[in-house]
CSV table of C-alpha atoms in Angstrom, one decimal:
chain,number,residue,atom,x,y,z
R,13,GLN,CA,73.7,94.0,94.8
R,14,LYS,CA,77.0,95.7,95.4
R,15,GLU,CA,77.5,99.1,93.8
R,16,VAL,CA,80.7,98.0,92.0
R,17,GLU,CA,82.1,94.5,91.6
R,18,GLN,CA,85.5,93.3,90.5
R,19,ASN,CA,87.1,89.8,90.4
R,20,SER,CA,89.4,89.7,93.3
R,21,GLY,CA,92.0,87.6,91.5
R,22,PRO,CA,94.8,87.0,91.7
R,23,LEU,CA,95.2,87.4,88.0
R,24,SER,CA,98.4,86.0,86.7
R,25,VAL,CA,99.7,87.2,83.3
R,26,PRO,CA,103.0,86.4,81.6
R,27,GLU,CA,105.4,89.3,81.0
R,28,GLY,CA,104.7,91.0,77.7
R,29,ALA,CA,101.1,89.8,77.5
R,30,ILE,CA,97.9,91.8,77.7
R,31,ALA,CA,96.3,92.0,81.2
R,32,SER,CA,92.5,92.5,81.2
R,33,LEU,CA,90.7,93.8,84.3
R,34,ASN,CA,87.0,94.2,84.5
R,35,CYS,CA,84.5,96.1,86.7
R,36,THR,CA,80.7,96.2,86.7
R,37,TYR,CA,78.6,98.8,88.4
R,38,SER,CA,75.0,99.1,89.4
R,39,ASP,CA,74.3,102.8,89.5
R,40,ARG,CA,73.0,103.9,86.0
R,41,VAL,CA,73.4,107.5,86.9
R,42,SER,CA,77.2,107.2,87.3
R,43,GLN,CA,79.0,109.3,84.7
R,44,SER,CA,82.7,109.2,85.7
R,45,PHE,CA,84.9,106.1,86.2
R,46,PHE,CA,88.4,105.7,87.4
R,47,TRP,CA,91.2,103.1,87.6
R,48,TYR,CA,93.6,103.3,90.5
R,49,ARG,CA,96.7,101.2,91.1
R,50,GLN,CA,97.9,100.3,94.6
R,51,TYR,CA,101.2,98.7,95.4
R,52,SER,CA,101.4,96.7,98.6
R,53,GLY,CA,101.6,98.9,101.6
R,54,LYS,CA,101.1,102.1,99.6
R,55,SER,CA,98.3,104.5,98.8
R,56,PRO,CA,96.3,104.2,95.6
R,57,GLU,CA,97.3,106.3,92.6
R,58,LEU,CA,95.2,107.3,89.6
R,59,ILE,CA,96.0,105.5,86.3
R,60,MET,CA,93.1,106.7,84.1
R,61,SER,CA,89.7,108.3,84.2
R,62,ILE,CA,86.9,107.8,81.6
R,63,TYR,CA,83.4,109.2,81.2
R,64,SER,CA,82.5,108.7,77.6
R,65,ASN,CA,81.5,105.4,76.0
R,66,GLY,CA,84.3,103.7,74.1
R,67,ASP,CA,88.0,103.5,74.5
R,68,LYS,CA,90.6,105.8,76.0
R,69,GLU,CA,94.3,105.1,75.6
R,70,ASP,CA,97.2,106.4,77.6
R,71,GLY,CA,100.5,104.7,76.8
R,72,ARG,CA,100.2,101.0,77.6
R,73,PHE,CA,96.9,101.5,79.3
R,74,THR,CA,93.4,101.5,77.6
R,75,ALA,CA,90.2,102.1,79.6
R,76,GLN,CA,87.0,100.9,78.0
R,77,LEU,CA,83.5,102.1,79.1
R,78,ASN,CA,80.2,100.6,78.1
R,79,LYS,CA,77.4,102.4,79.9
R,80,ALA,CA,74.6,100.3,78.3
R,81,SER,CA,76.1,97.1,79.8
R,82,GLN,CA,77.4,98.9,82.9
R,83,TYR,CA,81.0,97.8,82.8
R,84,VAL,CA,84.4,99.4,82.6
R,85,SER,CA,87.6,97.6,81.9
R,86,LEU,CA,91.3,98.3,81.8
R,87,LEU,CA,93.7,96.7,79.4
R,88,ILE,CA,97.5,96.7,80.1
R,89,ARG,CA,99.6,96.0,77.0
R,90,ASP,CA,103.1,94.6,77.1
R,91,SER,CA,102.7,93.8,80.8
R,92,GLN,CA,105.8,94.4,83.0
R,93,PRO,CA,106.7,93.0,86.4
R,94,SER,CA,106.3,96.6,87.7
R,95,ASP,CA,102.6,96.3,86.8
R,96,SER,CA,102.1,93.8,89.6
R,97,ALA,CA,99.7,95.5,92.0
R,98,THR,CA,96.1,95.7,93.0
R,99,TYR,CA,93.9,97.6,90.6
R,100,LEU,CA,90.8,99.4,92.0
R,101,CYS,CA,88.0,100.7,89.9
R,102,ALA,CA,86.0,103.6,91.2
R,103,PHE,CA,83.1,105.7,90.1
R,104,LEU,CA,81.5,108.9,91.0
R,105,GLY,CA,78.2,108.0,92.7
R,106,SER,CA,74.7,109.4,92.0
R,107,SER,CA,75.2,112.0,94.7
R,108,ALA,CA,77.8,113.5,92.5
R,109,SER,CA,80.2,113.8,95.4
R,110,LYS,CA,80.7,110.2,96.6
R,111,ILE,CA,83.6,108.3,95.1
R,112,ILE,CA,83.0,104.6,95.5
R,113,PHE,CA,85.6,101.9,95.0
R,114,GLY,CA,85.5,98.3,94.1
R,115,SER,CA,87.1,95.5,96.0
R,116,GLY,CA,90.2,95.5,93.7
R,117,THR,CA,91.8,92.9,91.5
R,118,ARG,CA,95.3,91.7,92.4
R,119,LEU,CA,97.5,91.4,89.3
R,120,SER,CA,100.7,89.4,89.2
R,121,ILE,CA,103.0,89.6,86.1
R,122,ARG,CA,105.2,86.5,85.9
R,123,PRO,CA,108.6,86.8,84.2
J,21,ASN,CA,103.7,121.4,99.5
J,22,ALA,CA,103.0,118.5,101.8
J,23,GLY,CA,99.8,117.3,100.1
J,24,VAL,CA,97.6,115.2,102.4
J,25,THR,CA,99.1,114.4,105.8
J,26,GLN,CA,97.7,111.8,108.1
J,27,THR,CA,98.6,111.1,111.7
J,28,PRO,CA,99.3,108.8,113.4
J,29,LYS,CA,100.8,106.3,111.0
J,30,PHE,CA,100.3,103.4,113.4
J,31,ARG,CA,98.2,103.0,116.5
J,32,ILE,CA,97.1,100.1,118.8
J,33,LEU,CA,93.9,100.6,120.7
J,34,LYS,CA,92.2,98.6,123.4
J,35,ILE,CA,88.5,97.7,122.9
J,36,GLY,CA,86.3,100.5,124.1
J,37,GLN,CA,89.0,103.2,123.8
J,38,SER,CA,88.4,106.3,121.6
J,39,MET,CA,90.8,108.2,119.3
J,40,THR,CA,90.9,110.7,116.5
J,41,LEU,CA,92.7,110.2,113.2
J,42,GLN,CA,94.0,113.5,111.9
J,43,CYS,CA,93.9,114.5,108.2
J,44,THR,CA,95.2,117.8,106.9
J,45,GLN,CA,95.7,119.0,103.4
J,46,ASP,CA,97.4,122.2,102.2
J,47,MET,CA,96.1,122.3,98.7
J,48,ASN,CA,92.9,124.2,99.4
J,49,HIS,CA,90.8,121.2,98.2
J,50,ASN,CA,87.0,121.4,98.9
J,51,TYR,CA,86.3,117.7,98.8
J,52,MET,CA,87.7,115.4,101.4
J,53,TYR,CA,87.1,111.7,102.1
J,54,TRP,CA,87.8,109.0,104.6
J,55,TYR,CA,88.2,105.4,103.5
J,56,ARG,CA,89.0,102.2,105.3
J,57,GLN,CA,90.8,99.2,103.7
J,58,ASP,CA,90.6,95.8,105.3
J,59,PRO,CA,93.3,93.3,104.4
J,60,GLY,CA,93.0,92.1,100.7
J,61,MET,CA,90.0,94.3,100.1
J,62,GLY,CA,89.1,97.5,98.4
J,63,LEU,CA,88.4,100.9,99.9
J,64,LYS,CA,85.1,101.5,101.7
J,65,LEU,CA,83.9,105.1,102.1
J,66,ILE,CA,83.2,106.1,105.7
J,67,TYR,CA,82.5,109.8,105.5
J,68,TYR,CA,83.1,112.6,103.1
J,69,SER,CA,82.9,116.4,103.0
J,70,VAL,CA,82.2,118.8,100.2
J,71,GLY,CA,83.4,121.9,102.1
J,72,ALA,CA,83.9,123.4,105.5
J,73,GLY,CA,80.9,122.8,107.7
J,74,ILE,CA,79.4,120.1,105.4
J,75,THR,CA,79.8,116.3,106.0
J,76,ASP,CA,77.9,113.3,104.8
J,77,LYS,CA,77.8,109.5,105.4
J,78,GLY,CA,79.4,107.1,103.1
J,79,GLU,CA,79.0,103.3,102.9
J,80,VAL,CA,80.2,102.3,106.4
J,81,PRO,CA,79.7,105.3,108.8
J,82,ASN,CA,78.7,103.3,111.9
J,83,GLY,CA,81.1,103.7,114.8
J,84,TYR,CA,82.7,106.9,113.4
J,85,ASN,CA,82.2,110.6,113.5
J,86,VAL,CA,83.7,113.5,111.5
J,87,SER,CA,83.8,117.2,111.5
J,88,ARG,CA,85.0,119.8,109.0
J,89,SER,CA,85.5,123.2,110.7
J,90,THR,CA,88.1,124.3,108.3
J,91,THR,CA,89.0,123.6,104.6
J,92,GLU,CA,92.3,122.1,105.6
J,93,ASP,CA,91.3,119.6,108.4
J,94,PHE,CA,89.0,116.6,108.3
J,95,PRO,CA,89.5,114.5,111.5
J,96,LEU,CA,87.9,111.1,111.9
J,97,ARG,CA,86.8,110.1,115.4
J,98,LEU,CA,86.4,106.5,116.6
J,99,GLU,CA,84.2,106.1,119.6
J,100,LEU,CA,84.3,102.8,121.6
J,101,ALA,CA,86.8,101.0,119.4
J,102,ALA,CA,85.9,97.5,118.4
J,103,PRO,CA,88.1,94.8,116.8
J,104,SER,CA,86.0,95.2,113.6
J,105,GLN,CA,87.6,98.6,113.2
J,106,THR,CA,91.0,97.2,112.7
J,107,SER,CA,92.0,98.4,109.3
J,108,VAL,CA,94.1,100.9,107.3
J,109,TYR,CA,92.5,104.3,107.1
J,110,PHE,CA,93.1,106.6,104.1
J,111,CYS,CA,92.2,110.2,103.9
J,112,ALA,CA,91.9,111.8,100.4
J,113,SER,CA,91.1,115.1,98.8
J,114,THR,CA,90.3,116.6,95.5
J,115,PRO,CA,89.7,120.2,94.4
J,116,ILE,CA,86.6,119.6,92.3
J,117,ILE,CA,84.3,116.8,91.3
J,118,SER,CA,84.4,116.0,87.6
J,119,GLY,CA,85.3,113.4,85.2
J,120,ALA,CA,88.9,114.4,85.4
J,121,ASN,CA,89.1,114.5,89.2
J,122,VAL,CA,92.2,113.0,90.9
J,123,LEU,CA,92.1,112.0,94.5
J,124,THR,CA,95.2,112.8,96.4
J,125,PHE,CA,95.7,110.2,99.1
J,126,GLY,CA,97.5,110.4,102.4
J,127,ALA,CA,99.9,107.7,103.4
J,128,GLY,CA,97.4,105.9,105.5
J,129,SER,CA,96.9,105.2,109.2
J,130,ARG,CA,97.1,101.6,110.3
J,131,LEU,CA,94.9,100.9,113.3
J,132,THR,CA,94.7,97.7,115.4
J,133,VAL,CA,92.1,97.2,118.0
J,134,LEU,CA,92.8,94.5,120.6
C-alpha cells in the first residue's frame, strides 16, 4: 500500500464552483498534513497545513482532516482559472523528519 | 536573501556518466531534502538531512548519494546515470519540523539521461 494516495485527475470544475481534492494516507502515526500547489514548470508552494481533526479555513481554501478515517481533503470555493494547477498532499512521516508527498491531482478550472 | 539555489538548471547526461546537483540555502535551515518528480507525477523523496553531518534515505535512494558537510550545502551525487533517472530534481529546506513547517523549494534541476 502506498503511503499516500491521491486521484491523479484531471479534475475539471466550472469557474465559481467548489473544487474538492482528496488524499488518503496509511501511516497512523502521522500528525501533520500539508497541501501544496504546483503550477506547470514551477516549484511547489504551500497552501495550508493542518494537524488537528476537523476543518481549517484560510480564505477560499478549507482543509479537512479525519485521522480516524486517515484522509485529508482540500476544498476550494469560488474556483478561479488561476486555481488551475496540480495539488499535492504531503505528510510528516513517522520518522518525524521525512516529508512524503502524494502523486498529485491536476485541477482544471473551466471558464 | 537568495533562499534555496540549485545548479545546474538543465543538464543532459550520457548513460554511465556521473554528476553532482548542487543545492545551497542561506536561511540557516537545519532540514534539507532532495525530491525527484517524473512527468505528471508527485514528488518522491530521495534523501534528507536533519543537520550537518546527518543524512538518511528517503523513498527512492538507489543510484544516488548525498553529503551534508555544512548547514548551507546539500549536494546530490548521481553515479552511473541511467535513463530511469531522467527527471526534475527539487531541493527543499525548512528550519524546523512541526505542524506549521513550510518547505522552501529551489527552482528545480531538469536532468535528461540519454
